[in-house]
XYZ file of C-alpha atoms in Angstrom:
575
model
C -14.270 6.205 -53.653
C -10.369 7.844 -52.961
C -10.150 9.925 -56.031
C -6.060 11.152 -55.133
C -3.737 11.607 -51.479
C -2.107 15.513 -52.118
C 1.131 14.706 -49.732
C 2.354 18.878 -48.525
C 5.174 19.721 -46.922
C 7.340 17.218 -47.475
C 11.188 17.851 -48.386
C 13.371 14.967 -47.494
C 10.627 12.437 -47.033
C 9.712 10.616 -50.379
C 5.980 10.787 -51.216
C 5.738 7.319 -51.523
C 7.146 7.044 -48.456
C 4.130 8.744 -46.608
C 1.352 6.586 -48.989
C 3.491 3.519 -47.587
C 2.733 3.702 -44.696
C -1.369 5.074 -44.635
C -4.085 1.919 -44.855
C -6.153 4.807 -47.251
C -4.827 4.084 -50.194
C -6.006 5.628 -54.188
C -8.782 3.938 -55.764
C -9.872 2.139 -52.649
C -13.424 3.008 -51.170
C -12.910 6.556 -48.220
C -13.463 5.012 -44.734
C -13.535 8.501 -42.586
C -12.363 6.577 -39.417
C -8.984 5.494 -40.916
C -7.955 9.765 -41.340
C -7.576 9.119 -37.764
C -5.534 5.789 -37.887
C -3.573 7.292 -41.134
C -2.186 10.806 -39.039
C -1.128 7.902 -35.926
C 1.222 5.864 -38.335
C 2.824 9.157 -40.340
C 3.475 11.110 -36.493
C 4.918 7.139 -35.816
C 6.965 7.333 -38.815
C 9.269 10.161 -36.463
C 10.528 12.985 -38.784
C 6.985 15.082 -38.362
C 6.713 17.650 -35.948
C 3.364 18.537 -36.880
C 0.653 16.137 -39.143
C -2.277 16.976 -40.624
C -4.867 14.560 -42.601
C -7.738 15.911 -43.733
C -10.381 14.677 -47.061
C -12.733 16.740 -48.780
C -15.304 15.242 -51.533
C -14.981 15.902 -54.742
C -18.307 14.389 -56.432
C -20.536 12.718 -54.725
C -18.997 9.477 -54.992
C -15.041 10.736 -55.166
C -13.061 12.236 -52.093
C -9.728 14.154 -52.179
C -7.914 12.918 -49.315
C -4.808 16.263 -48.258
C -1.997 15.141 -45.800
C 0.317 18.636 -44.794
C 2.942 17.521 -42.957
C 6.388 19.583 -41.240
C 9.275 18.412 -41.170
C 11.906 18.769 -37.892
C 14.904 19.700 -40.138
C 17.608 18.212 -41.581
C 20.589 17.724 -38.893
C 24.081 19.257 -39.384
C 25.228 18.322 -35.303
C 24.988 17.542 -32.724
C 26.073 18.620 -28.991
C 26.529 16.668 -26.110
C 25.423 18.197 -22.822
C 25.464 17.225 -18.500
C 27.720 14.620 -19.412
C 31.180 13.849 -17.143
C 32.704 10.127 -16.454
C 31.387 8.927 -20.158
C 33.544 11.258 -22.898
C 31.690 12.453 -25.971
C 33.268 10.664 -28.436
C 31.736 7.690 -27.026
C 28.434 9.203 -26.686
C 27.847 10.146 -30.869
C 29.008 6.158 -30.966
C 25.618 5.420 -30.129
C 23.541 8.008 -31.598
C 21.465 6.440 -33.955
C 20.411 9.447 -35.762
C 22.569 10.407 -38.336
C 24.192 14.042 -39.519
C 22.988 15.338 -42.733
C 19.800 13.635 -42.355
C 16.276 14.817 -41.713
C 15.638 14.622 -37.335
C 14.046 11.407 -37.429
C 11.981 11.176 -33.532
C 12.459 7.418 -33.386
C 16.110 7.432 -32.654
C 15.299 8.763 -29.553
C 14.401 5.076 -27.580
C 17.459 3.454 -29.263
C 19.806 6.453 -28.436
C 17.816 6.080 -24.837
C 18.568 2.458 -24.528
C 22.002 2.697 -25.842
C 22.754 5.510 -23.399
C 21.946 3.669 -20.559
C 24.024 0.678 -20.986
C 26.530 2.853 -21.852
C 26.663 4.030 -19.201
C 25.864 0.893 -17.228
C 28.149 -1.496 -18.818
C 30.463 1.313 -16.729
C 28.222 1.195 -14.200
C 27.239 4.373 -14.224
C 22.913 5.504 -14.144
C 22.243 8.526 -16.404
C 18.829 9.605 -19.105
C 18.196 11.601 -21.955
C 16.102 15.407 -20.583
C 16.782 16.624 -23.643
C 16.869 15.368 -27.492
C 15.202 17.673 -30.239
C 16.825 21.143 -32.042
C 17.647 24.043 -30.804
C 16.039 26.705 -31.251
C 18.213 29.001 -32.116
C 20.067 26.987 -34.390
C 17.460 24.854 -36.145
C 20.121 21.902 -37.581
C 21.578 21.555 -34.492
C 20.187 18.292 -32.468
C 20.598 19.216 -28.493
C 21.326 15.949 -26.602
C 20.759 16.445 -22.835
C 22.599 13.603 -20.538
C 21.293 13.601 -17.151
C 23.564 11.654 -14.845
C 22.633 10.161 -11.804
C 24.361 11.618 -8.783
C 25.056 11.757 -5.275
C 24.086 14.905 -3.335
C 24.121 14.055 0.137
C 25.419 10.631 2.332
C 24.165 10.394 5.818
C 24.594 8.348 8.356
C 21.839 6.979 11.849
C 22.905 4.670 14.752
C 26.834 5.665 14.867
C 27.525 5.795 18.480
C 31.708 5.858 18.875
C 32.528 5.695 15.314
C 33.109 9.563 14.249
C 31.257 10.574 11.077
C 33.810 11.920 9.637
C 35.638 8.320 9.786
C 33.012 6.506 7.950
C 33.423 9.350 4.747
C 36.799 8.866 4.706
C 35.893 5.466 4.611
C 33.727 5.744 1.256
C 34.914 7.241 -2.036
C 31.233 7.893 -3.192
C 31.669 11.495 -2.299
C 28.539 14.146 -2.799
C 28.743 16.126 -6.334
C 30.004 13.153 -7.814
C 28.208 11.161 -10.408
C 26.625 8.166 -8.542
C 28.523 4.971 -9.695
C 27.053 1.211 -8.633
C 30.178 -0.822 -7.848
C 31.852 2.209 -6.120
C 29.041 1.874 -3.516
C 28.834 -1.703 -3.188
C 32.882 -0.940 -1.758
C 32.019 1.921 -0.152
C 29.260 -0.672 1.571
C 31.623 -4.172 1.566
C 34.467 -1.595 3.065
C 32.132 -0.400 6.206
C 30.811 -3.999 6.260
C 34.894 -5.037 5.961
C 35.971 -3.114 9.793
C 33.847 -5.667 11.367
C 32.366 -2.725 13.853
C 28.440 -2.860 12.879
C 26.714 -5.753 14.085
C 24.025 -4.556 11.334
C 24.468 -2.087 8.376
C 21.471 -1.712 6.099
C 20.187 -1.467 2.514
C 21.008 2.804 1.785
C 17.896 4.313 1.177
C 17.888 6.499 -1.521
C 15.382 9.651 -1.923
C 15.352 12.171 -5.119
C 16.046 15.108 -4.292
C 12.568 17.747 -5.215
C 13.099 19.795 -8.685
C 16.529 17.626 -9.506
C 16.133 14.768 -11.255
C 19.110 13.414 -11.408
C 20.228 13.867 -7.477
C 19.701 11.535 -4.894
C 20.559 11.285 -1.102
C 21.435 8.432 0.643
C 20.784 7.902 4.346
C 23.076 4.070 5.864
C 21.565 2.838 8.818
C 23.821 1.525 11.128
C 23.998 -0.862 14.338
C 27.397 -0.862 16.041
C 29.108 -3.902 17.203
C 31.668 -3.718 20.481
C 35.261 -3.411 19.410
C 37.524 -3.539 22.584
C 38.424 -6.210 23.419
C 39.713 -7.744 26.598
C 40.516 -11.245 27.119
C 41.983 -13.635 29.663
C 43.082 -17.231 29.250
C 44.894 -20.337 29.383
C 46.471 -22.076 25.697
C 47.502 -25.647 25.396
C 49.949 -25.975 22.633
C 50.135 -28.998 20.534
C 52.964 -30.832 22.770
C 50.293 -29.980 25.540
C 52.072 -27.402 26.740
C 50.400 -24.625 29.009
C 50.667 -20.814 29.109
C 48.422 -17.766 30.526
C 47.324 -15.334 28.136
C 46.009 -11.652 28.196
C 45.190 -9.150 25.775
C 43.708 -5.528 25.271
C 42.936 -4.561 21.749
C 40.216 -2.579 20.656
C 39.372 -2.068 16.504
C 38.448 1.198 16.267
C 40.378 2.986 18.698
C 38.538 6.689 19.401
C 36.684 6.189 16.209
C 38.476 6.634 14.368
C 39.203 3.291 12.633
C 43.154 2.843 14.120
C 43.607 -0.710 15.846
C 45.892 -1.642 18.202
C 46.231 -4.278 20.921
C 48.959 -5.262 23.395
C 49.735 -8.998 24.511
C 51.165 -10.981 27.619
C 51.764 -15.115 27.384
C 53.812 -16.326 30.379
C 54.284 -20.295 29.469
C 54.012 -22.655 32.468
C 57.258 -24.525 31.096
C 59.675 -21.746 30.863
C 61.703 -19.222 28.186
C 59.897 -16.602 29.679
C 56.865 -14.263 29.082
C 56.339 -13.186 24.923
C 55.071 -9.835 25.130
C 53.784 -7.081 21.659
C 52.682 -4.524 21.028
C 50.741 -3.375 17.271
C 49.156 -0.310 16.649
C 47.615 0.723 12.652
C 46.706 3.948 11.870
C 44.492 3.716 8.738
C 45.191 7.130 7.632
C 48.551 9.535 7.681
C 47.940 11.905 5.134
C 45.889 12.635 2.516
C 46.501 10.252 -0.028
C 45.328 7.374 2.417
C 48.360 6.134 2.844
C 48.444 3.863 6.184
C 50.975 2.910 8.774
C 51.266 -0.232 10.583
C 54.367 -0.796 13.316
C 54.594 -3.610 16.153
C 57.172 -4.134 18.847
C 57.654 -7.989 20.581
C 59.435 -10.302 22.495
C 57.797 -13.853 21.275
C 58.897 -16.806 22.594
C 58.953 -18.734 19.132
C 57.928 -22.462 19.693
C 59.321 -24.199 16.356
C 58.130 -27.075 15.008
C 54.294 -26.801 17.149
C 51.517 -24.855 15.082
C 48.173 -25.221 15.543
C 46.874 -28.714 14.603
C 46.573 -32.532 15.978
C 47.132 -35.610 14.033
C 48.866 -38.491 12.847
C 52.343 -36.301 12.595
C 55.269 -35.715 15.867
C 57.202 -32.863 15.121
C 61.066 -33.659 14.578
C 62.626 -33.458 18.410
C 59.164 -35.406 19.448
C 58.250 -33.474 23.086
C 61.384 -31.873 23.189
C 62.190 -27.762 23.553
C 62.764 -26.170 20.707
C 62.320 -22.766 20.894
C 63.360 -19.129 19.946
C 63.349 -15.939 21.645
C 62.865 -13.207 18.406
C 62.586 -9.472 19.924
C 62.579 -6.942 17.239
C 59.979 -4.911 15.771
C 58.543 -3.639 12.031
C 56.895 -1.039 10.289
C 55.068 -0.559 7.200
C 53.467 1.894 5.208
C 50.657 1.291 2.276
C 49.234 4.219 -0.457
C 46.608 3.290 -2.563
C 48.231 3.882 -6.905
C 44.736 4.114 -9.018
C 41.765 2.497 -8.119
C 42.245 -1.363 -6.820
C 46.093 -1.117 -7.172
C 48.687 -0.139 -3.661
C 52.394 -0.392 -2.924
C 53.805 -1.487 -0.218
C 56.765 -0.570 1.878
C 58.510 -1.805 5.519
C 61.592 -2.952 7.419
C 61.690 -5.642 10.164
C 64.929 -6.366 12.345
C 64.606 -8.734 15.401
C 67.133 -10.251 17.927
C 66.785 -13.542 17.770
C 68.123 -16.340 20.199
C 67.704 -20.042 20.962
C 66.515 -20.705 24.308
C 65.305 -24.200 25.893
C 66.992 -26.245 24.106
C 66.401 -29.559 26.334
C 67.609 -33.106 25.677
C 67.291 -32.792 22.160
C 70.327 -34.335 20.223
C 72.868 -32.273 18.559
C 71.046 -32.653 14.663
C 67.477 -32.353 16.178
C 67.882 -29.031 16.249
C 68.946 -25.889 14.017
C 70.651 -22.985 16.089
C 71.462 -19.798 14.102
C 71.439 -16.982 17.200
C 72.031 -13.006 15.992
C 70.280 -10.826 14.179
C 67.964 -10.685 11.021
C 67.314 -7.321 8.838
C 63.935 -7.858 5.873
C 63.154 -4.842 4.144
C 59.631 -5.730 1.488
C 59.003 -4.287 -1.450
C 55.339 -4.812 -2.834
C 52.791 -3.902 -5.216
C 49.205 -5.184 -4.900
C 46.362 -5.376 -7.248
C 43.113 -6.473 -5.362
C 39.841 -6.441 -7.484
C 37.667 -7.963 -4.850
C 34.878 -7.469 -3.737
C 34.922 -8.062 0.336
C 38.871 -8.181 1.804
C 37.042 -10.821 4.681
C 34.395 -12.459 2.526
C 35.361 -11.912 -1.092
C 32.932 -13.798 -3.775
C 34.591 -12.225 -6.497
C 37.505 -11.088 -8.278
C 40.656 -11.607 -7.773
C 44.372 -10.309 -6.653
C 47.586 -10.099 -7.926
C 50.711 -9.970 -5.197
C 54.653 -9.124 -6.035
C 56.871 -8.575 -3.555
C 60.611 -8.400 -2.880
C 62.296 -8.813 0.339
C 65.976 -8.039 0.564
C 67.591 -9.613 3.873
C 70.733 -9.567 6.095
C 72.143 -11.200 8.727
C 74.119 -11.149 11.376
C 75.162 -15.333 12.560
C 77.451 -14.702 15.740
C 76.375 -18.288 16.999
C 75.077 -22.109 15.735
C 74.820 -25.071 16.417
C 72.670 -28.304 16.507
C 72.344 -29.582 12.794
C 74.281 -26.540 11.545
C 77.074 -26.747 13.942
C 79.822 -27.582 11.130
C 78.244 -25.110 8.578
C 81.206 -21.939 9.874
C 80.561 -20.213 6.637
C 77.008 -19.463 8.071
C 78.293 -17.247 10.793
C 79.196 -13.237 10.235
C 77.548 -11.394 7.886
C 75.330 -12.948 5.046
C 72.896 -11.049 2.555
C 70.113 -12.617 1.065
C 66.804 -11.503 -1.348
C 63.499 -13.560 -1.285
C 60.942 -12.512 -3.678
C 57.340 -14.193 -4.631
C 54.214 -13.980 -6.048
C 50.869 -14.772 -5.891
C 47.299 -14.773 -7.152
C 44.031 -15.006 -5.782
C 40.775 -15.386 -7.829
C 36.804 -15.963 -6.669
C 34.443 -16.890 -8.750
C 30.295 -16.950 -8.102
C 27.387 -17.451 -9.677
C 25.556 -14.040 -10.708
C 22.137 -13.436 -8.624
C 19.882 -10.892 -9.505
C 19.986 -8.826 -6.945
C 23.714 -7.734 -7.842
C 22.642 -3.944 -8.258
C 22.120 -3.982 -4.694
C 23.846 -1.560 -3.403
C 24.862 -3.916 -0.471
C 25.539 -6.717 -2.305
C 24.509 -10.755 -0.907
C 27.683 -12.202 0.541
C 26.224 -15.703 1.959
C 26.148 -17.746 -1.630
C 28.783 -20.114 -2.761
C 32.009 -19.577 -3.158
C 35.145 -21.193 -5.445
C 38.047 -19.672 -4.567
C 41.490 -20.210 -5.334
C 45.456 -19.385 -4.830
C 48.889 -19.833 -5.739
C 51.628 -19.217 -4.530
C 55.667 -19.072 -5.868
C 59.112 -17.987 -4.023
C 62.282 -17.771 -4.635
C 65.406 -16.866 -2.658
C 68.740 -15.790 -3.299
C 71.988 -15.767 -0.879
C 72.132 -17.776 2.524
C 69.226 -17.061 4.177
C 68.892 -18.299 7.896
C 66.834 -21.268 8.607
C 64.022 -20.019 9.847
C 63.654 -17.421 6.944
C 63.414 -19.672 4.429
C 60.117 -20.590 2.703
C 58.005 -23.350 4.858
C 54.975 -25.263 3.889
C 52.569 -27.816 5.911
C 49.974 -26.741 8.607
C 46.663 -25.114 8.490
C 47.813 -21.614 5.814
C 50.066 -23.530 3.244
C 49.334 -27.926 2.538
C 46.819 -28.910 4.916
C 46.935 -32.708 6.457
C 51.019 -32.291 7.658
C 52.327 -30.339 10.347
C 53.358 -27.203 10.701
C 56.584 -26.584 9.014
C 57.186 -29.550 7.279
C 58.513 -29.136 4.359
C 61.565 -26.447 3.862
C 63.419 -24.646 1.596
C 64.831 -21.882 -0.374
C 61.707 -22.657 -3.417
C 58.620 -22.915 -3.555
C 55.325 -23.568 -4.774
C 51.357 -23.825 -2.746
C 48.297 -23.888 -4.400
C 44.850 -24.441 -3.479
C 40.947 -25.060 -4.434
C 38.455 -24.230 -2.557
C 34.619 -24.481 -2.355
C 32.796 -22.819 0.412
C 29.026 -23.538 1.056
C 27.162 -20.873 3.374
C 25.087 -22.965 5.955
C 24.277 -19.870 8.571
C 24.957 -15.761 8.338
C 27.706 -17.106 10.588
C 28.668 -20.652 10.110
C 30.001 -22.151 6.538
C 31.276 -25.670 5.225
C 34.500 -25.949 2.617
C 36.172 -28.506 0.050
C 39.166 -28.290 -0.756
C 42.840 -29.550 -2.525
C 45.732 -28.517 -1.702
C 49.375 -28.716 -3.343
C 52.345 -27.505 -2.256
C 56.315 -27.756 -0.829
C 59.467 -26.336 -0.478
C 62.376 -27.539 -1.283
C 66.876 -27.021 -1.565
C 67.299 -25.265 2.075
C 68.686 -27.052 4.662
C 68.837 -30.361 5.062
C 66.575 -32.743 6.607
C 65.898 -33.026 10.237
C 65.216 -35.831 12.372
C 61.902 -37.240 10.488
C 61.318 -34.143 8.241
C 63.504 -35.795 5.065
C 63.454 -32.649 2.632
C 64.766 -33.083 -1.074
C 67.226 -30.526 -2.915
C 65.095 -30.304 -6.359
C 61.528 -30.113 -7.483
C 59.076 -32.436 -5.261
C 55.422 -31.403 -4.480
C 52.793 -32.767 -2.270
C 48.722 -33.068 -1.799
C 46.343 -32.642 0.952
C 42.928 -32.695 1.033
C 39.934 -32.520 3.330
C 37.171 -30.517 4.443
C 36.185 -27.978 6.896
C 33.954 -25.598 8.740
C 33.881 -21.615 9.529
C 33.152 -19.405 12.461
C 32.659 -15.699 12.493
C 32.893 -15.206 16.320
C 32.781 -11.652 18.156
C 36.781 -13.041 18.532
C 37.475 -13.190 14.724
C 36.902 -15.656 12.389
C 37.788 -19.318 13.526
C 38.119 -22.203 11.476
C 38.821 -25.958 11.730
C 40.253 -28.595 9.316
C 40.473 -31.656 8.596
C 42.798 -33.157 6.571
C 44.448 -35.656 4.700
C 47.995 -36.336 3.638
C 49.250 -38.098 0.284
C 49.279 -41.136 2.505
C 46.131 -41.171 4.085
C 47.311 -39.939 7.155
C 45.110 -37.161 8.931
C 45.183 -33.771 10.954
C 42.482 -31.514 12.331
C 44.249 -28.298 11.690
C 42.903 -24.568 13.402
C 43.219 -21.005 12.100
C 41.703 -18.538 13.499
C 41.825 -14.689 11.496
C 41.172 -14.966 7.764
C 41.395 -17.945 5.279
C 43.359 -16.390 1.810
């Protein structure tokens, strides 16, 4: 039988606590094999750096068990080192080892899990390298953290694109802690450029003899970024025009975008020419600039749709020649915010007014100058194909007009002549939802999944804007199911809810509902009746989209609130 159990070496840990975990008990039969299990159970308590369990006979029938332990010291202070992205105060909150009590090694596992979760919640990765008393100060608990850090980022497959351009796009930098969301955003930024046919999942390699540093290799296959288009275009009134356009969205591998276009209509009015150029970085604060010069023949009430509706001017001509340009600067503010300032100045002249009644067109010839000041917060995971995130945008556009000639439906409004000012303000909100997947932390996220997209816009104009500086609703980018520019006014509200379902990598289907309109502006024009008070209109339908070498193309088949249908075409990305 076990006569007695002697505990030696314990100071802070109670004798009863040690006896409580042991299988060997006083007054119970002695079993030699049980001693090894008792030692393991006592070690698992976590309070001791050394445990020894021995037995000796007192008589032929009685045994004495001696348990010798060496406690860890009482923790008086916890020192945290190695952390750079999470404050020490936040780390101390998740350390489960109480100050003033004996160190318990079991707290290493709970603290380690809490630390990993704490870093992961902030999209970083880290682990504990050491969690033990300091050699020269046993009462100080040394908590050493290893943060996953980017050592190098290299690229394979670049032919045209400069490596410095790639590094400028990426926010992840060598020597900085690895952030999952930042690296995902970097990969999506490369994808959004449309410079590459293929981008592989980055290859991650741990640096030898350094458990916290990793090298990354990104394999890409470049696509052609130069375009030379020659062709014919047909507008909804069956007017033919020849076009030539030359462009490059990665000029000389620097990320700069430029294009020159020429359009010659067969029905008169003169050619349209334009030149646009964008520079993504002009300083070390990532300020971008876009500028354009143009002389365009703008066909009013035309658009890019076909269906049950005609223009208010029928098949007749009502065009404007707009000659001018704009320049716009944008700069990031923090992680997801940006500010934009710009100015646009145009000379407007009505041309090709043929066989139109005096009340069936609007003429306001002169010059218009509009400035823009905007703030944007954008948390989308992709700029071209977002599956999650939000966009908030607020813009104010003060404008100045000098109208020298009026005619048509406003011929009698002589107060429109001369100099007038106006201010156009708008707020916009976008939101994207998609189902989370198991691979959400993959460095190259999967964008090929169903998405619910929502957009809402409200705008208001004060002062006296020219007719074509109003808000317009109707058409492929506002309220589908209605002709382009069907509604106009000094106020507008637009909303869209859309479900996008991928079919293949370059093909998707959509179901949508639009609700919006414009009111409170110039009066009706022929069959395009307008309202002075708030009124919105519904449109709904289905659509398909394609990704092509010339950019995305979308076709929507929509109905208005009366059941009439219209097909809309959109070249470029939707919201």
